[in-house]
Coordinates of C-alpha atoms in Angstrom, one line a residue:
X1 CA 102.4 37.0 -106.0
X2 CA 99.6 34.5 -105.0
X3 CA 100.9 31.7 -106.3
X4 CA 104.2 32.3 -105.1
X5 CA 103.1 32.6 -101.1
X6 CA 100.9 30.0 -101.6
X7 CA 103.8 27.9 -102.5
X8 CA 105.8 29.0 -100.1
X9 CA 103.2 28.5 -97.6
X10 CA 102.8 24.7 -98.4
X11 CA 106.4 24.2 -98.6
X12 CA 106.8 25.3 -95.0
X13 CA 103.6 23.8 -94.0
X14 CA 103.9 20.4 -95.3
X15 CA 104.2 17.0 -93.4
X16 CA 107.1 15.0 -95.0
X17 CA 109.8 13.6 -93.8
X18 CA 111.6 17.4 -92.6
X19 CA 108.2 17.7 -90.3
X20 CA 108.3 14.2 -89.0
X21 CA 112.1 14.2 -88.2
X22 CA 111.4 17.4 -86.0
X23 CA 108.6 15.9 -83.9
X24 CA 111.2 12.6 -83.4
X25 CA 113.8 15.1 -82.1
X26 CA 111.3 17.0 -80.4
X27 CA 110.1 13.9 -78.5
X28 CA 113.9 12.7 -77.8
X29 CA 114.6 16.1 -76.2
X30 CA 111.5 15.8 -74.0
X31 CA 112.7 12.1 -72.8
X32 CA 116.3 13.0 -72.4
X33 CA 115.3 16.6 -70.2
X34 CA 116.4 16.3 -66.8
X35 CA 119.5 13.9 -67.6
X36 CA 121.7 15.1 -69.3
X37 CA 124.1 16.9 -67.1
X38 CA 122.5 16.0 -64.4
X39 CA 124.6 13.5 -61.8
X40 CA 121.8 12.7 -59.7
X41 CA 120.9 10.1 -62.5
X42 CA 123.5 8.0 -60.9
X43 CA 122.0 8.5 -57.4
X44 CA 118.0 8.5 -58.2
X45 CA 116.1 5.1 -58.7
X46 CA 118.0 2.9 -56.5
X47 CA 114.7 0.8 -55.1
X48 CA 113.7 0.5 -58.7
X49 CA 117.5 -0.7 -59.6
X50 CA 117.2 -3.4 -56.1
X51 CA 114.0 -4.4 -57.1
X52 CA 115.3 -5.2 -61.0
X53 CA 118.2 -7.1 -60.2
X54 CA 116.2 -8.8 -57.6
X55 CA 113.9 -10.3 -60.3
X56 CA 116.6 -11.0 -62.5
X57 CA 118.7 -13.2 -59.4
X58 CA 115.1 -14.8 -59.1
X59 CA 114.8 -15.8 -62.7
X60 CA 118.6 -17.0 -62.8
X61 CA 118.6 -18.9 -59.4
X62 CA 114.9 -20.3 -59.1
X63 CA 116.3 -23.6 -58.9
X64 CA 118.0 -22.4 -55.7
X65 CA 114.7 -21.5 -54.3
X66 CA 113.9 -24.3 -52.0
X67 CA 110.6 -26.3 -51.6
X68 CA 110.8 -27.1 -48.0
X69 CA 107.8 -24.4 -47.5
X70 CA 104.6 -24.9 -49.3
X71 CA 107.3 -26.0 -52.7
X72 CA 107.9 -22.7 -52.8
X73 CA 110.3 -23.7 -55.8
X74 CA 108.3 -25.8 -58.0
X75 CA 105.5 -22.8 -57.6
X76 CA 108.0 -20.0 -59.0
X77 CA 109.2 -22.2 -62.1
X78 CA 105.3 -23.2 -63.2
X79 CA 104.6 -19.6 -63.8
X80 CA 108.2 -18.5 -64.4
X81 CA 108.0 -16.9 -67.5
X82 CA 105.5 -14.6 -66.5
X83 CA 108.2 -12.7 -64.5
X84 CA 108.6 -10.7 -67.9
X85 CA 105.8 -8.7 -66.9
X86 CA 107.4 -7.1 -64.6
X87 CA 110.0 -6.0 -66.7
X88 CA 107.8 -2.8 -68.7
X89 CA 106.7 -1.6 -65.0
X90 CA 110.3 -1.5 -64.3
X91 CA 111.3 0.4 -66.7
X92 CA 108.6 2.9 -66.8
X93 CA 109.1 3.3 -63.3
X94 CA 112.9 3.9 -64.2
X95 CA 111.9 6.4 -66.9
X96 CA 109.7 8.1 -64.7
X97 CA 112.2 8.6 -62.1
X98 CA 115.3 9.5 -64.3
X99 CA 117.4 7.1 -63.3
X100 CA 119.9 5.6 -64.8
X101 CA 120.8 3.1 -62.2
X102 CA 117.9 1.4 -63.3
X103 CA 117.5 1.6 -66.2
X104 CA 120.8 -0.4 -66.8
X105 CA 119.4 -3.2 -64.2
X106 CA 116.1 -3.1 -66.0
X107 CA 118.4 -4.0 -69.4
X108 CA 119.7 -6.8 -66.9
X109 CA 116.3 -8.4 -66.4
X110 CA 115.6 -7.8 -69.9
X111 CA 119.0 -9.7 -71.1
X112 CA 118.1 -12.7 -68.6
X113 CA 114.7 -13.0 -69.4
X114 CA 115.4 -13.1 -72.8
X115 CA 118.1 -15.5 -72.5
X116 CA 115.7 -17.8 -70.5
X117 CA 113.1 -17.5 -72.8
X118 CA 113.5 -15.5 -76.1
X119 CA 113.8 -18.5 -77.9
X120 CA 110.5 -19.8 -77.2
X121 CA 109.6 -16.7 -78.9
X122 CA 110.8 -17.4 -81.9
X123 CA 109.1 -19.8 -84.5
X124 CA 110.9 -23.4 -84.5
X125 CA 108.2 -25.3 -86.7
X126 CA 109.2 -27.1 -89.2
X127 CA 107.6 -29.6 -92.3
X128 CA 107.2 -33.3 -93.1
X129 CA 107.6 -35.8 -90.2
X130 CA 105.4 -39.4 -90.4
X131 CA 103.5 -39.4 -87.2
X132 CA 101.0 -36.8 -86.0
X133 CA 100.2 -37.3 -82.2
X134 CA 98.1 -35.2 -79.4
X135 CA 96.6 -35.4 -76.3
X136 CA 93.8 -33.6 -74.6
X137 CA 92.5 -33.6 -70.7
X138 CA 89.2 -33.9 -71.8
X139 CA 87.8 -32.9 -68.6
X140 CA 85.5 -35.4 -66.2
X141 CA 82.6 -32.4 -65.8
X142 CA 82.6 -32.4 -70.1
X143 CA 79.2 -31.2 -71.2
X144 CA 80.0 -32.1 -75.2
X145 CA 82.3 -35.2 -75.0
X146 CA 81.0 -36.2 -78.1
X147 CA 82.0 -32.5 -79.4
X148 CA 85.4 -32.8 -77.9
X149 CA 86.3 -36.3 -79.5
X150 CA 85.5 -35.0 -83.1
X151 CA 87.4 -31.8 -82.4
X152 CA 90.5 -33.6 -81.4
X153 CA 90.1 -36.3 -84.0
X154 CA 90.1 -33.5 -86.7
X155 CA 93.4 -32.5 -85.8
X156 CA 94.7 -35.4 -87.6
X157 CA 95.9 -37.0 -85.1
X158 CA 97.8 -40.2 -85.7
X159 CA 97.7 -41.1 -82.4
X160 CA 95.3 -39.0 -79.4
X161 CA 95.7 -40.0 -75.9
X162 CA 92.7 -38.5 -73.9
X163 CA 93.3 -38.0 -70.0
X164 CA 90.3 -37.3 -66.8
X165 CA 88.0 -40.1 -68.8
X166 CA 85.0 -40.9 -66.6
X167 CA 83.4 -44.7 -67.1
X168 CA 80.3 -43.0 -68.3
X169 CA 82.0 -41.1 -70.9
X170 CA 84.3 -43.7 -72.4
X171 CA 81.4 -45.6 -74.4
X172 CA 80.6 -42.0 -75.9
X173 CA 84.5 -41.3 -76.8
X174 CA 84.8 -44.8 -78.3
X175 CA 81.5 -44.3 -80.0
X176 CA 82.9 -40.8 -81.9
X177 CA 86.3 -41.8 -82.4
X178 CA 85.2 -45.3 -83.7
X179 CA 85.4 -44.2 -87.6
X180 CA 88.7 -42.5 -87.1
X181 CA 91.1 -45.0 -84.9
X182 CA 90.7 -48.5 -85.6
X183 CA 92.9 -49.0 -82.8
X184 CA 92.4 -47.6 -78.8
X185 CA 92.8 -49.0 -75.2
X186 CA 91.3 -47.6 -72.1
X187 CA 93.1 -48.3 -68.9
X188 CA 91.4 -46.4 -65.7
X189 CA 90.6 -43.2 -66.5
X190 CA 93.6 -42.9 -69.5
X191 CA 93.0 -44.0 -73.1
X192 CA 94.9 -44.3 -76.5
X193 CA 93.1 -44.2 -80.0
X194 CA 95.7 -45.2 -82.5
X195 CA 95.4 -45.8 -86.7
X196 CA 97.9 -48.1 -85.8
X197 CA 98.1 -51.7 -84.3
X198 CA 98.3 -51.2 -80.3
X199 CA 99.9 -54.0 -78.4
X200 CA 101.5 -54.8 -75.0
X201 CA 99.2 -52.9 -72.8
X202 CA 99.7 -52.5 -69.5
X203 CA 98.9 -50.0 -66.7
X204 CA 101.9 -47.9 -65.3
X205 CA 101.9 -47.9 -61.4
X206 CA 102.4 -44.5 -60.4
X207 CA 101.6 -44.7 -56.9
X208 CA 98.0 -43.9 -56.7
X209 CA 96.2 -46.5 -55.6
X210 CA 94.3 -46.1 -58.8
X211 CA 95.0 -46.3 -62.6
X212 CA 96.1 -42.7 -64.1
X213 CA 99.1 -43.9 -66.4
X214 CA 99.2 -46.3 -69.2
X215 CA 102.0 -48.1 -71.6
X216 CA 101.3 -49.4 -75.5
X217 CA 103.6 -50.1 -78.4
X218 CA 101.9 -48.9 -81.4
X219 CA 103.2 -50.5 -84.7
X220 CA 104.3 -47.5 -87.3
X221 CA 104.5 -47.7 -91.0
X222 CA 108.4 -46.9 -89.6
X223 CA 108.2 -49.3 -86.7
X224 CA 107.4 -50.2 -83.4
X225 CA 107.4 -46.9 -80.8
X226 CA 106.2 -47.1 -77.3
X227 CA 103.7 -44.7 -75.8
X228 CA 102.6 -43.4 -72.2
X229 CA 99.7 -41.6 -71.5
X230 CA 99.4 -39.8 -68.2
X231 CA 97.4 -37.9 -65.9
X232 CA 99.7 -36.5 -63.0
X233 CA 97.9 -35.8 -59.7
X234 CA 96.8 -32.7 -59.4
X235 CA 98.6 -29.6 -57.4
X236 CA 97.2 -26.9 -55.4
X237 CA 98.2 -23.6 -54.4
X238 CA 96.4 -23.2 -50.6
X239 CA 97.1 -20.2 -48.2
X240 CA 98.6 -22.2 -45.6
X241 CA 100.3 -25.4 -47.5
X242 CA 101.6 -23.3 -50.3
X243 CA 102.2 -25.3 -53.5
X244 CA 101.0 -28.6 -52.2
X245 CA 102.1 -31.4 -54.9
X246 CA 103.9 -33.7 -52.9
X247 CA 101.7 -36.7 -54.6
X248 CA 102.2 -34.7 -57.8
X249 CA 105.9 -35.4 -57.6
X250 CA 105.8 -38.9 -55.9
X251 CA 104.2 -40.3 -59.1
X252 CA 106.6 -38.5 -61.5
X253 CA 109.5 -40.2 -60.1
X254 CA 107.6 -43.6 -60.4
X255 CA 106.7 -42.4 -64.3
X256 CA 110.1 -41.4 -64.7
X257 CA 111.5 -45.0 -63.5
X258 CA 109.4 -46.7 -65.7
X259 CA 110.3 -44.4 -68.8
X260 CA 113.8 -45.1 -68.3
X261 CA 113.2 -49.3 -68.0
X262 CA 111.3 -49.5 -71.0
X263 CA 113.2 -51.4 -73.7
X264 CA 112.3 -49.8 -76.5
X265 CA 114.6 -46.7 -77.4
X266 CA 111.8 -44.7 -79.3
X267 CA 109.1 -43.7 -76.9
X268 CA 106.4 -40.6 -76.3
X269 CA 104.7 -39.5 -73.6
X270 CA 101.3 -38.3 -73.8
X271 CA 99.7 -36.5 -71.1
X272 CA 98.8 -34.1 -68.3
X273 CA 101.8 -33.7 -66.0
X274 CA 100.0 -30.9 -63.9
X275 CA 103.8 -29.0 -64.0
X276 CA 105.7 -27.0 -66.4
X277 CA 109.2 -28.3 -68.3
X278 CA 110.4 -25.6 -65.9
X279 CA 109.5 -27.7 -62.5
X280 CA 112.3 -29.4 -61.2
X281 CA 110.2 -31.9 -59.0
X282 CA 109.3 -33.3 -63.2
X283 CA 113.0 -33.8 -63.4
X284 CA 112.7 -37.8 -63.6
X285 CA 110.7 -37.5 -66.7
X286 CA 112.2 -34.1 -67.9
X287 CA 115.6 -35.1 -67.9
X288 CA 115.3 -38.0 -70.1
X289 CA 112.9 -36.6 -72.7
X290 CA 112.6 -33.4 -75.0
X291 CA 109.6 -31.6 -75.3
X292 CA 108.1 -31.1 -78.7
X293 CA 107.1 -27.6 -77.9
X294 CA 110.6 -26.4 -77.0
X295 CA 112.2 -28.1 -79.8
X296 CA 109.8 -27.3 -82.6
X297 CA 107.0 -24.9 -81.3
X298 CA 106.4 -21.7 -81.6
X299 CA 105.8 -19.4 -78.9
X300 CA 104.8 -20.8 -75.1
X301 CA 102.2 -23.3 -76.0
X302 CA 100.3 -22.6 -72.7
X303 CA 97.2 -25.0 -72.2
X304 CA 95.6 -24.0 -69.0
X305 CA 93.3 -22.8 -67.9
X306 CA 92.1 -23.2 -71.4
X307 CA 89.9 -19.2 -70.8
X308 CA 93.5 -17.3 -70.3
X309 CA 96.5 -20.3 -71.0
X310 CA 98.8 -19.6 -68.3
X311 CA 100.9 -22.9 -68.2
X312 CA 101.8 -25.1 -70.2
X313 CA 101.1 -28.3 -68.2
X314 CA 100.0 -31.0 -70.7
X315 CA 102.9 -32.6 -72.6
X316 CA 103.9 -34.0 -75.1
X317 CA 107.8 -35.3 -75.0
X318 CA 110.0 -38.0 -76.7
X319 CA 113.3 -39.8 -76.7
X320 CA 114.3 -41.7 -80.0
X321 CA 112.6 -39.7 -82.9
X322 CA 112.2 -35.8 -83.9
X323 CA 109.9 -33.3 -83.1
X324 CA 109.1 -31.4 -86.3
X325 CA 106.5 -29.4 -84.9
X326 CA 103.9 -28.8 -82.1
X327 CA 100.8 -26.4 -81.8
X328 CA 98.0 -26.1 -79.2
X329 CA 94.4 -27.2 -80.8
X330 CA 91.2 -24.8 -80.2
X331 CA 89.4 -25.1 -77.1
X332 CA 86.7 -27.9 -76.7
X333 CA 84.5 -28.3 -73.5
X334 CA 87.0 -29.1 -71.6
X335 CA 89.6 -26.5 -69.6
X336 CA 92.6 -27.5 -71.2
X337 CA 93.7 -26.8 -74.4
X338 CA 94.6 -29.7 -76.3
X339 CA 98.1 -30.1 -77.4
X340 CA 99.3 -31.7 -80.7
X341 CA 103.2 -32.7 -82.6
X342 CA 103.8 -34.0 -85.5
X343 CA 107.7 -36.1 -85.0
X344 CA 109.6 -38.0 -87.4
X345 CA 110.6 -41.8 -86.5
X346 CA 112.7 -43.1 -88.6
X347 CA 115.9 -41.7 -87.2
X348 CA 118.9 -40.3 -89.4

């Protein structure tokens, strides 16, 4: 009898699938308590539903937000992916309010965000390729330029672009990179280092009055490729002026014109554009080139600020070559993360 009692007690008090299933059912009942049979589920949570629909509208129609007032449209587009953070908050409010109307509106916002950015969450990286490139805004105030140079060279890049070079730091970078790169050219505050011969080096006038962009031909084993290195003007968010980006926009237009007029069919742009691929003000460039991160990256690939990346303003863009994989490199002494990509220069 004692043994039978023990077995009965064990069977009823076990932690098997039956007990877990009971817990799940109880949890579901608690979550749906107050929903079933209550007609107010469609009338409650109107404010939450309106906020969710407004969020969806901003994401869908961001290109219609005017730049007339403080470049509000560009500011929104710069941080557009982060609007997704409002979705779980609105979902929580909809559940607390027990509102079916709000839940449907939140589902709409979720679908819109996934449609815009869901593809960036997937891993699109591939294998192969015949050329690795990298770019890094090294920061003029970098306290360890030699260490930064060694770090980016260790990425295995065949061609490396550096931006925000100071005249005092250039010799340090040249010395640190000399063993890896046989060819290099520095123009103004930007430079290009390559394992393959460089020719046809020229400044690119981006309407600044000083040199922050250059163009060169790199003769790779697969043939010549036109390389552009650019550091577009910085933008600022000011309380009275809003998102001040007029000079950046003017420079982006000039850069786009130079790239479009380049006779080479295979071109790669490396640099800090101080803007994201979503920013309409960079259309002169983004409309004619592909982002390696968007085409062959994994995740958002945010590069700035290095301590807590919130936007990808450091870009590798290509035309006439095929992106294979794209990634960010570990943090250096700069406030930007280096970014790298491997591409296939030979066309199918």
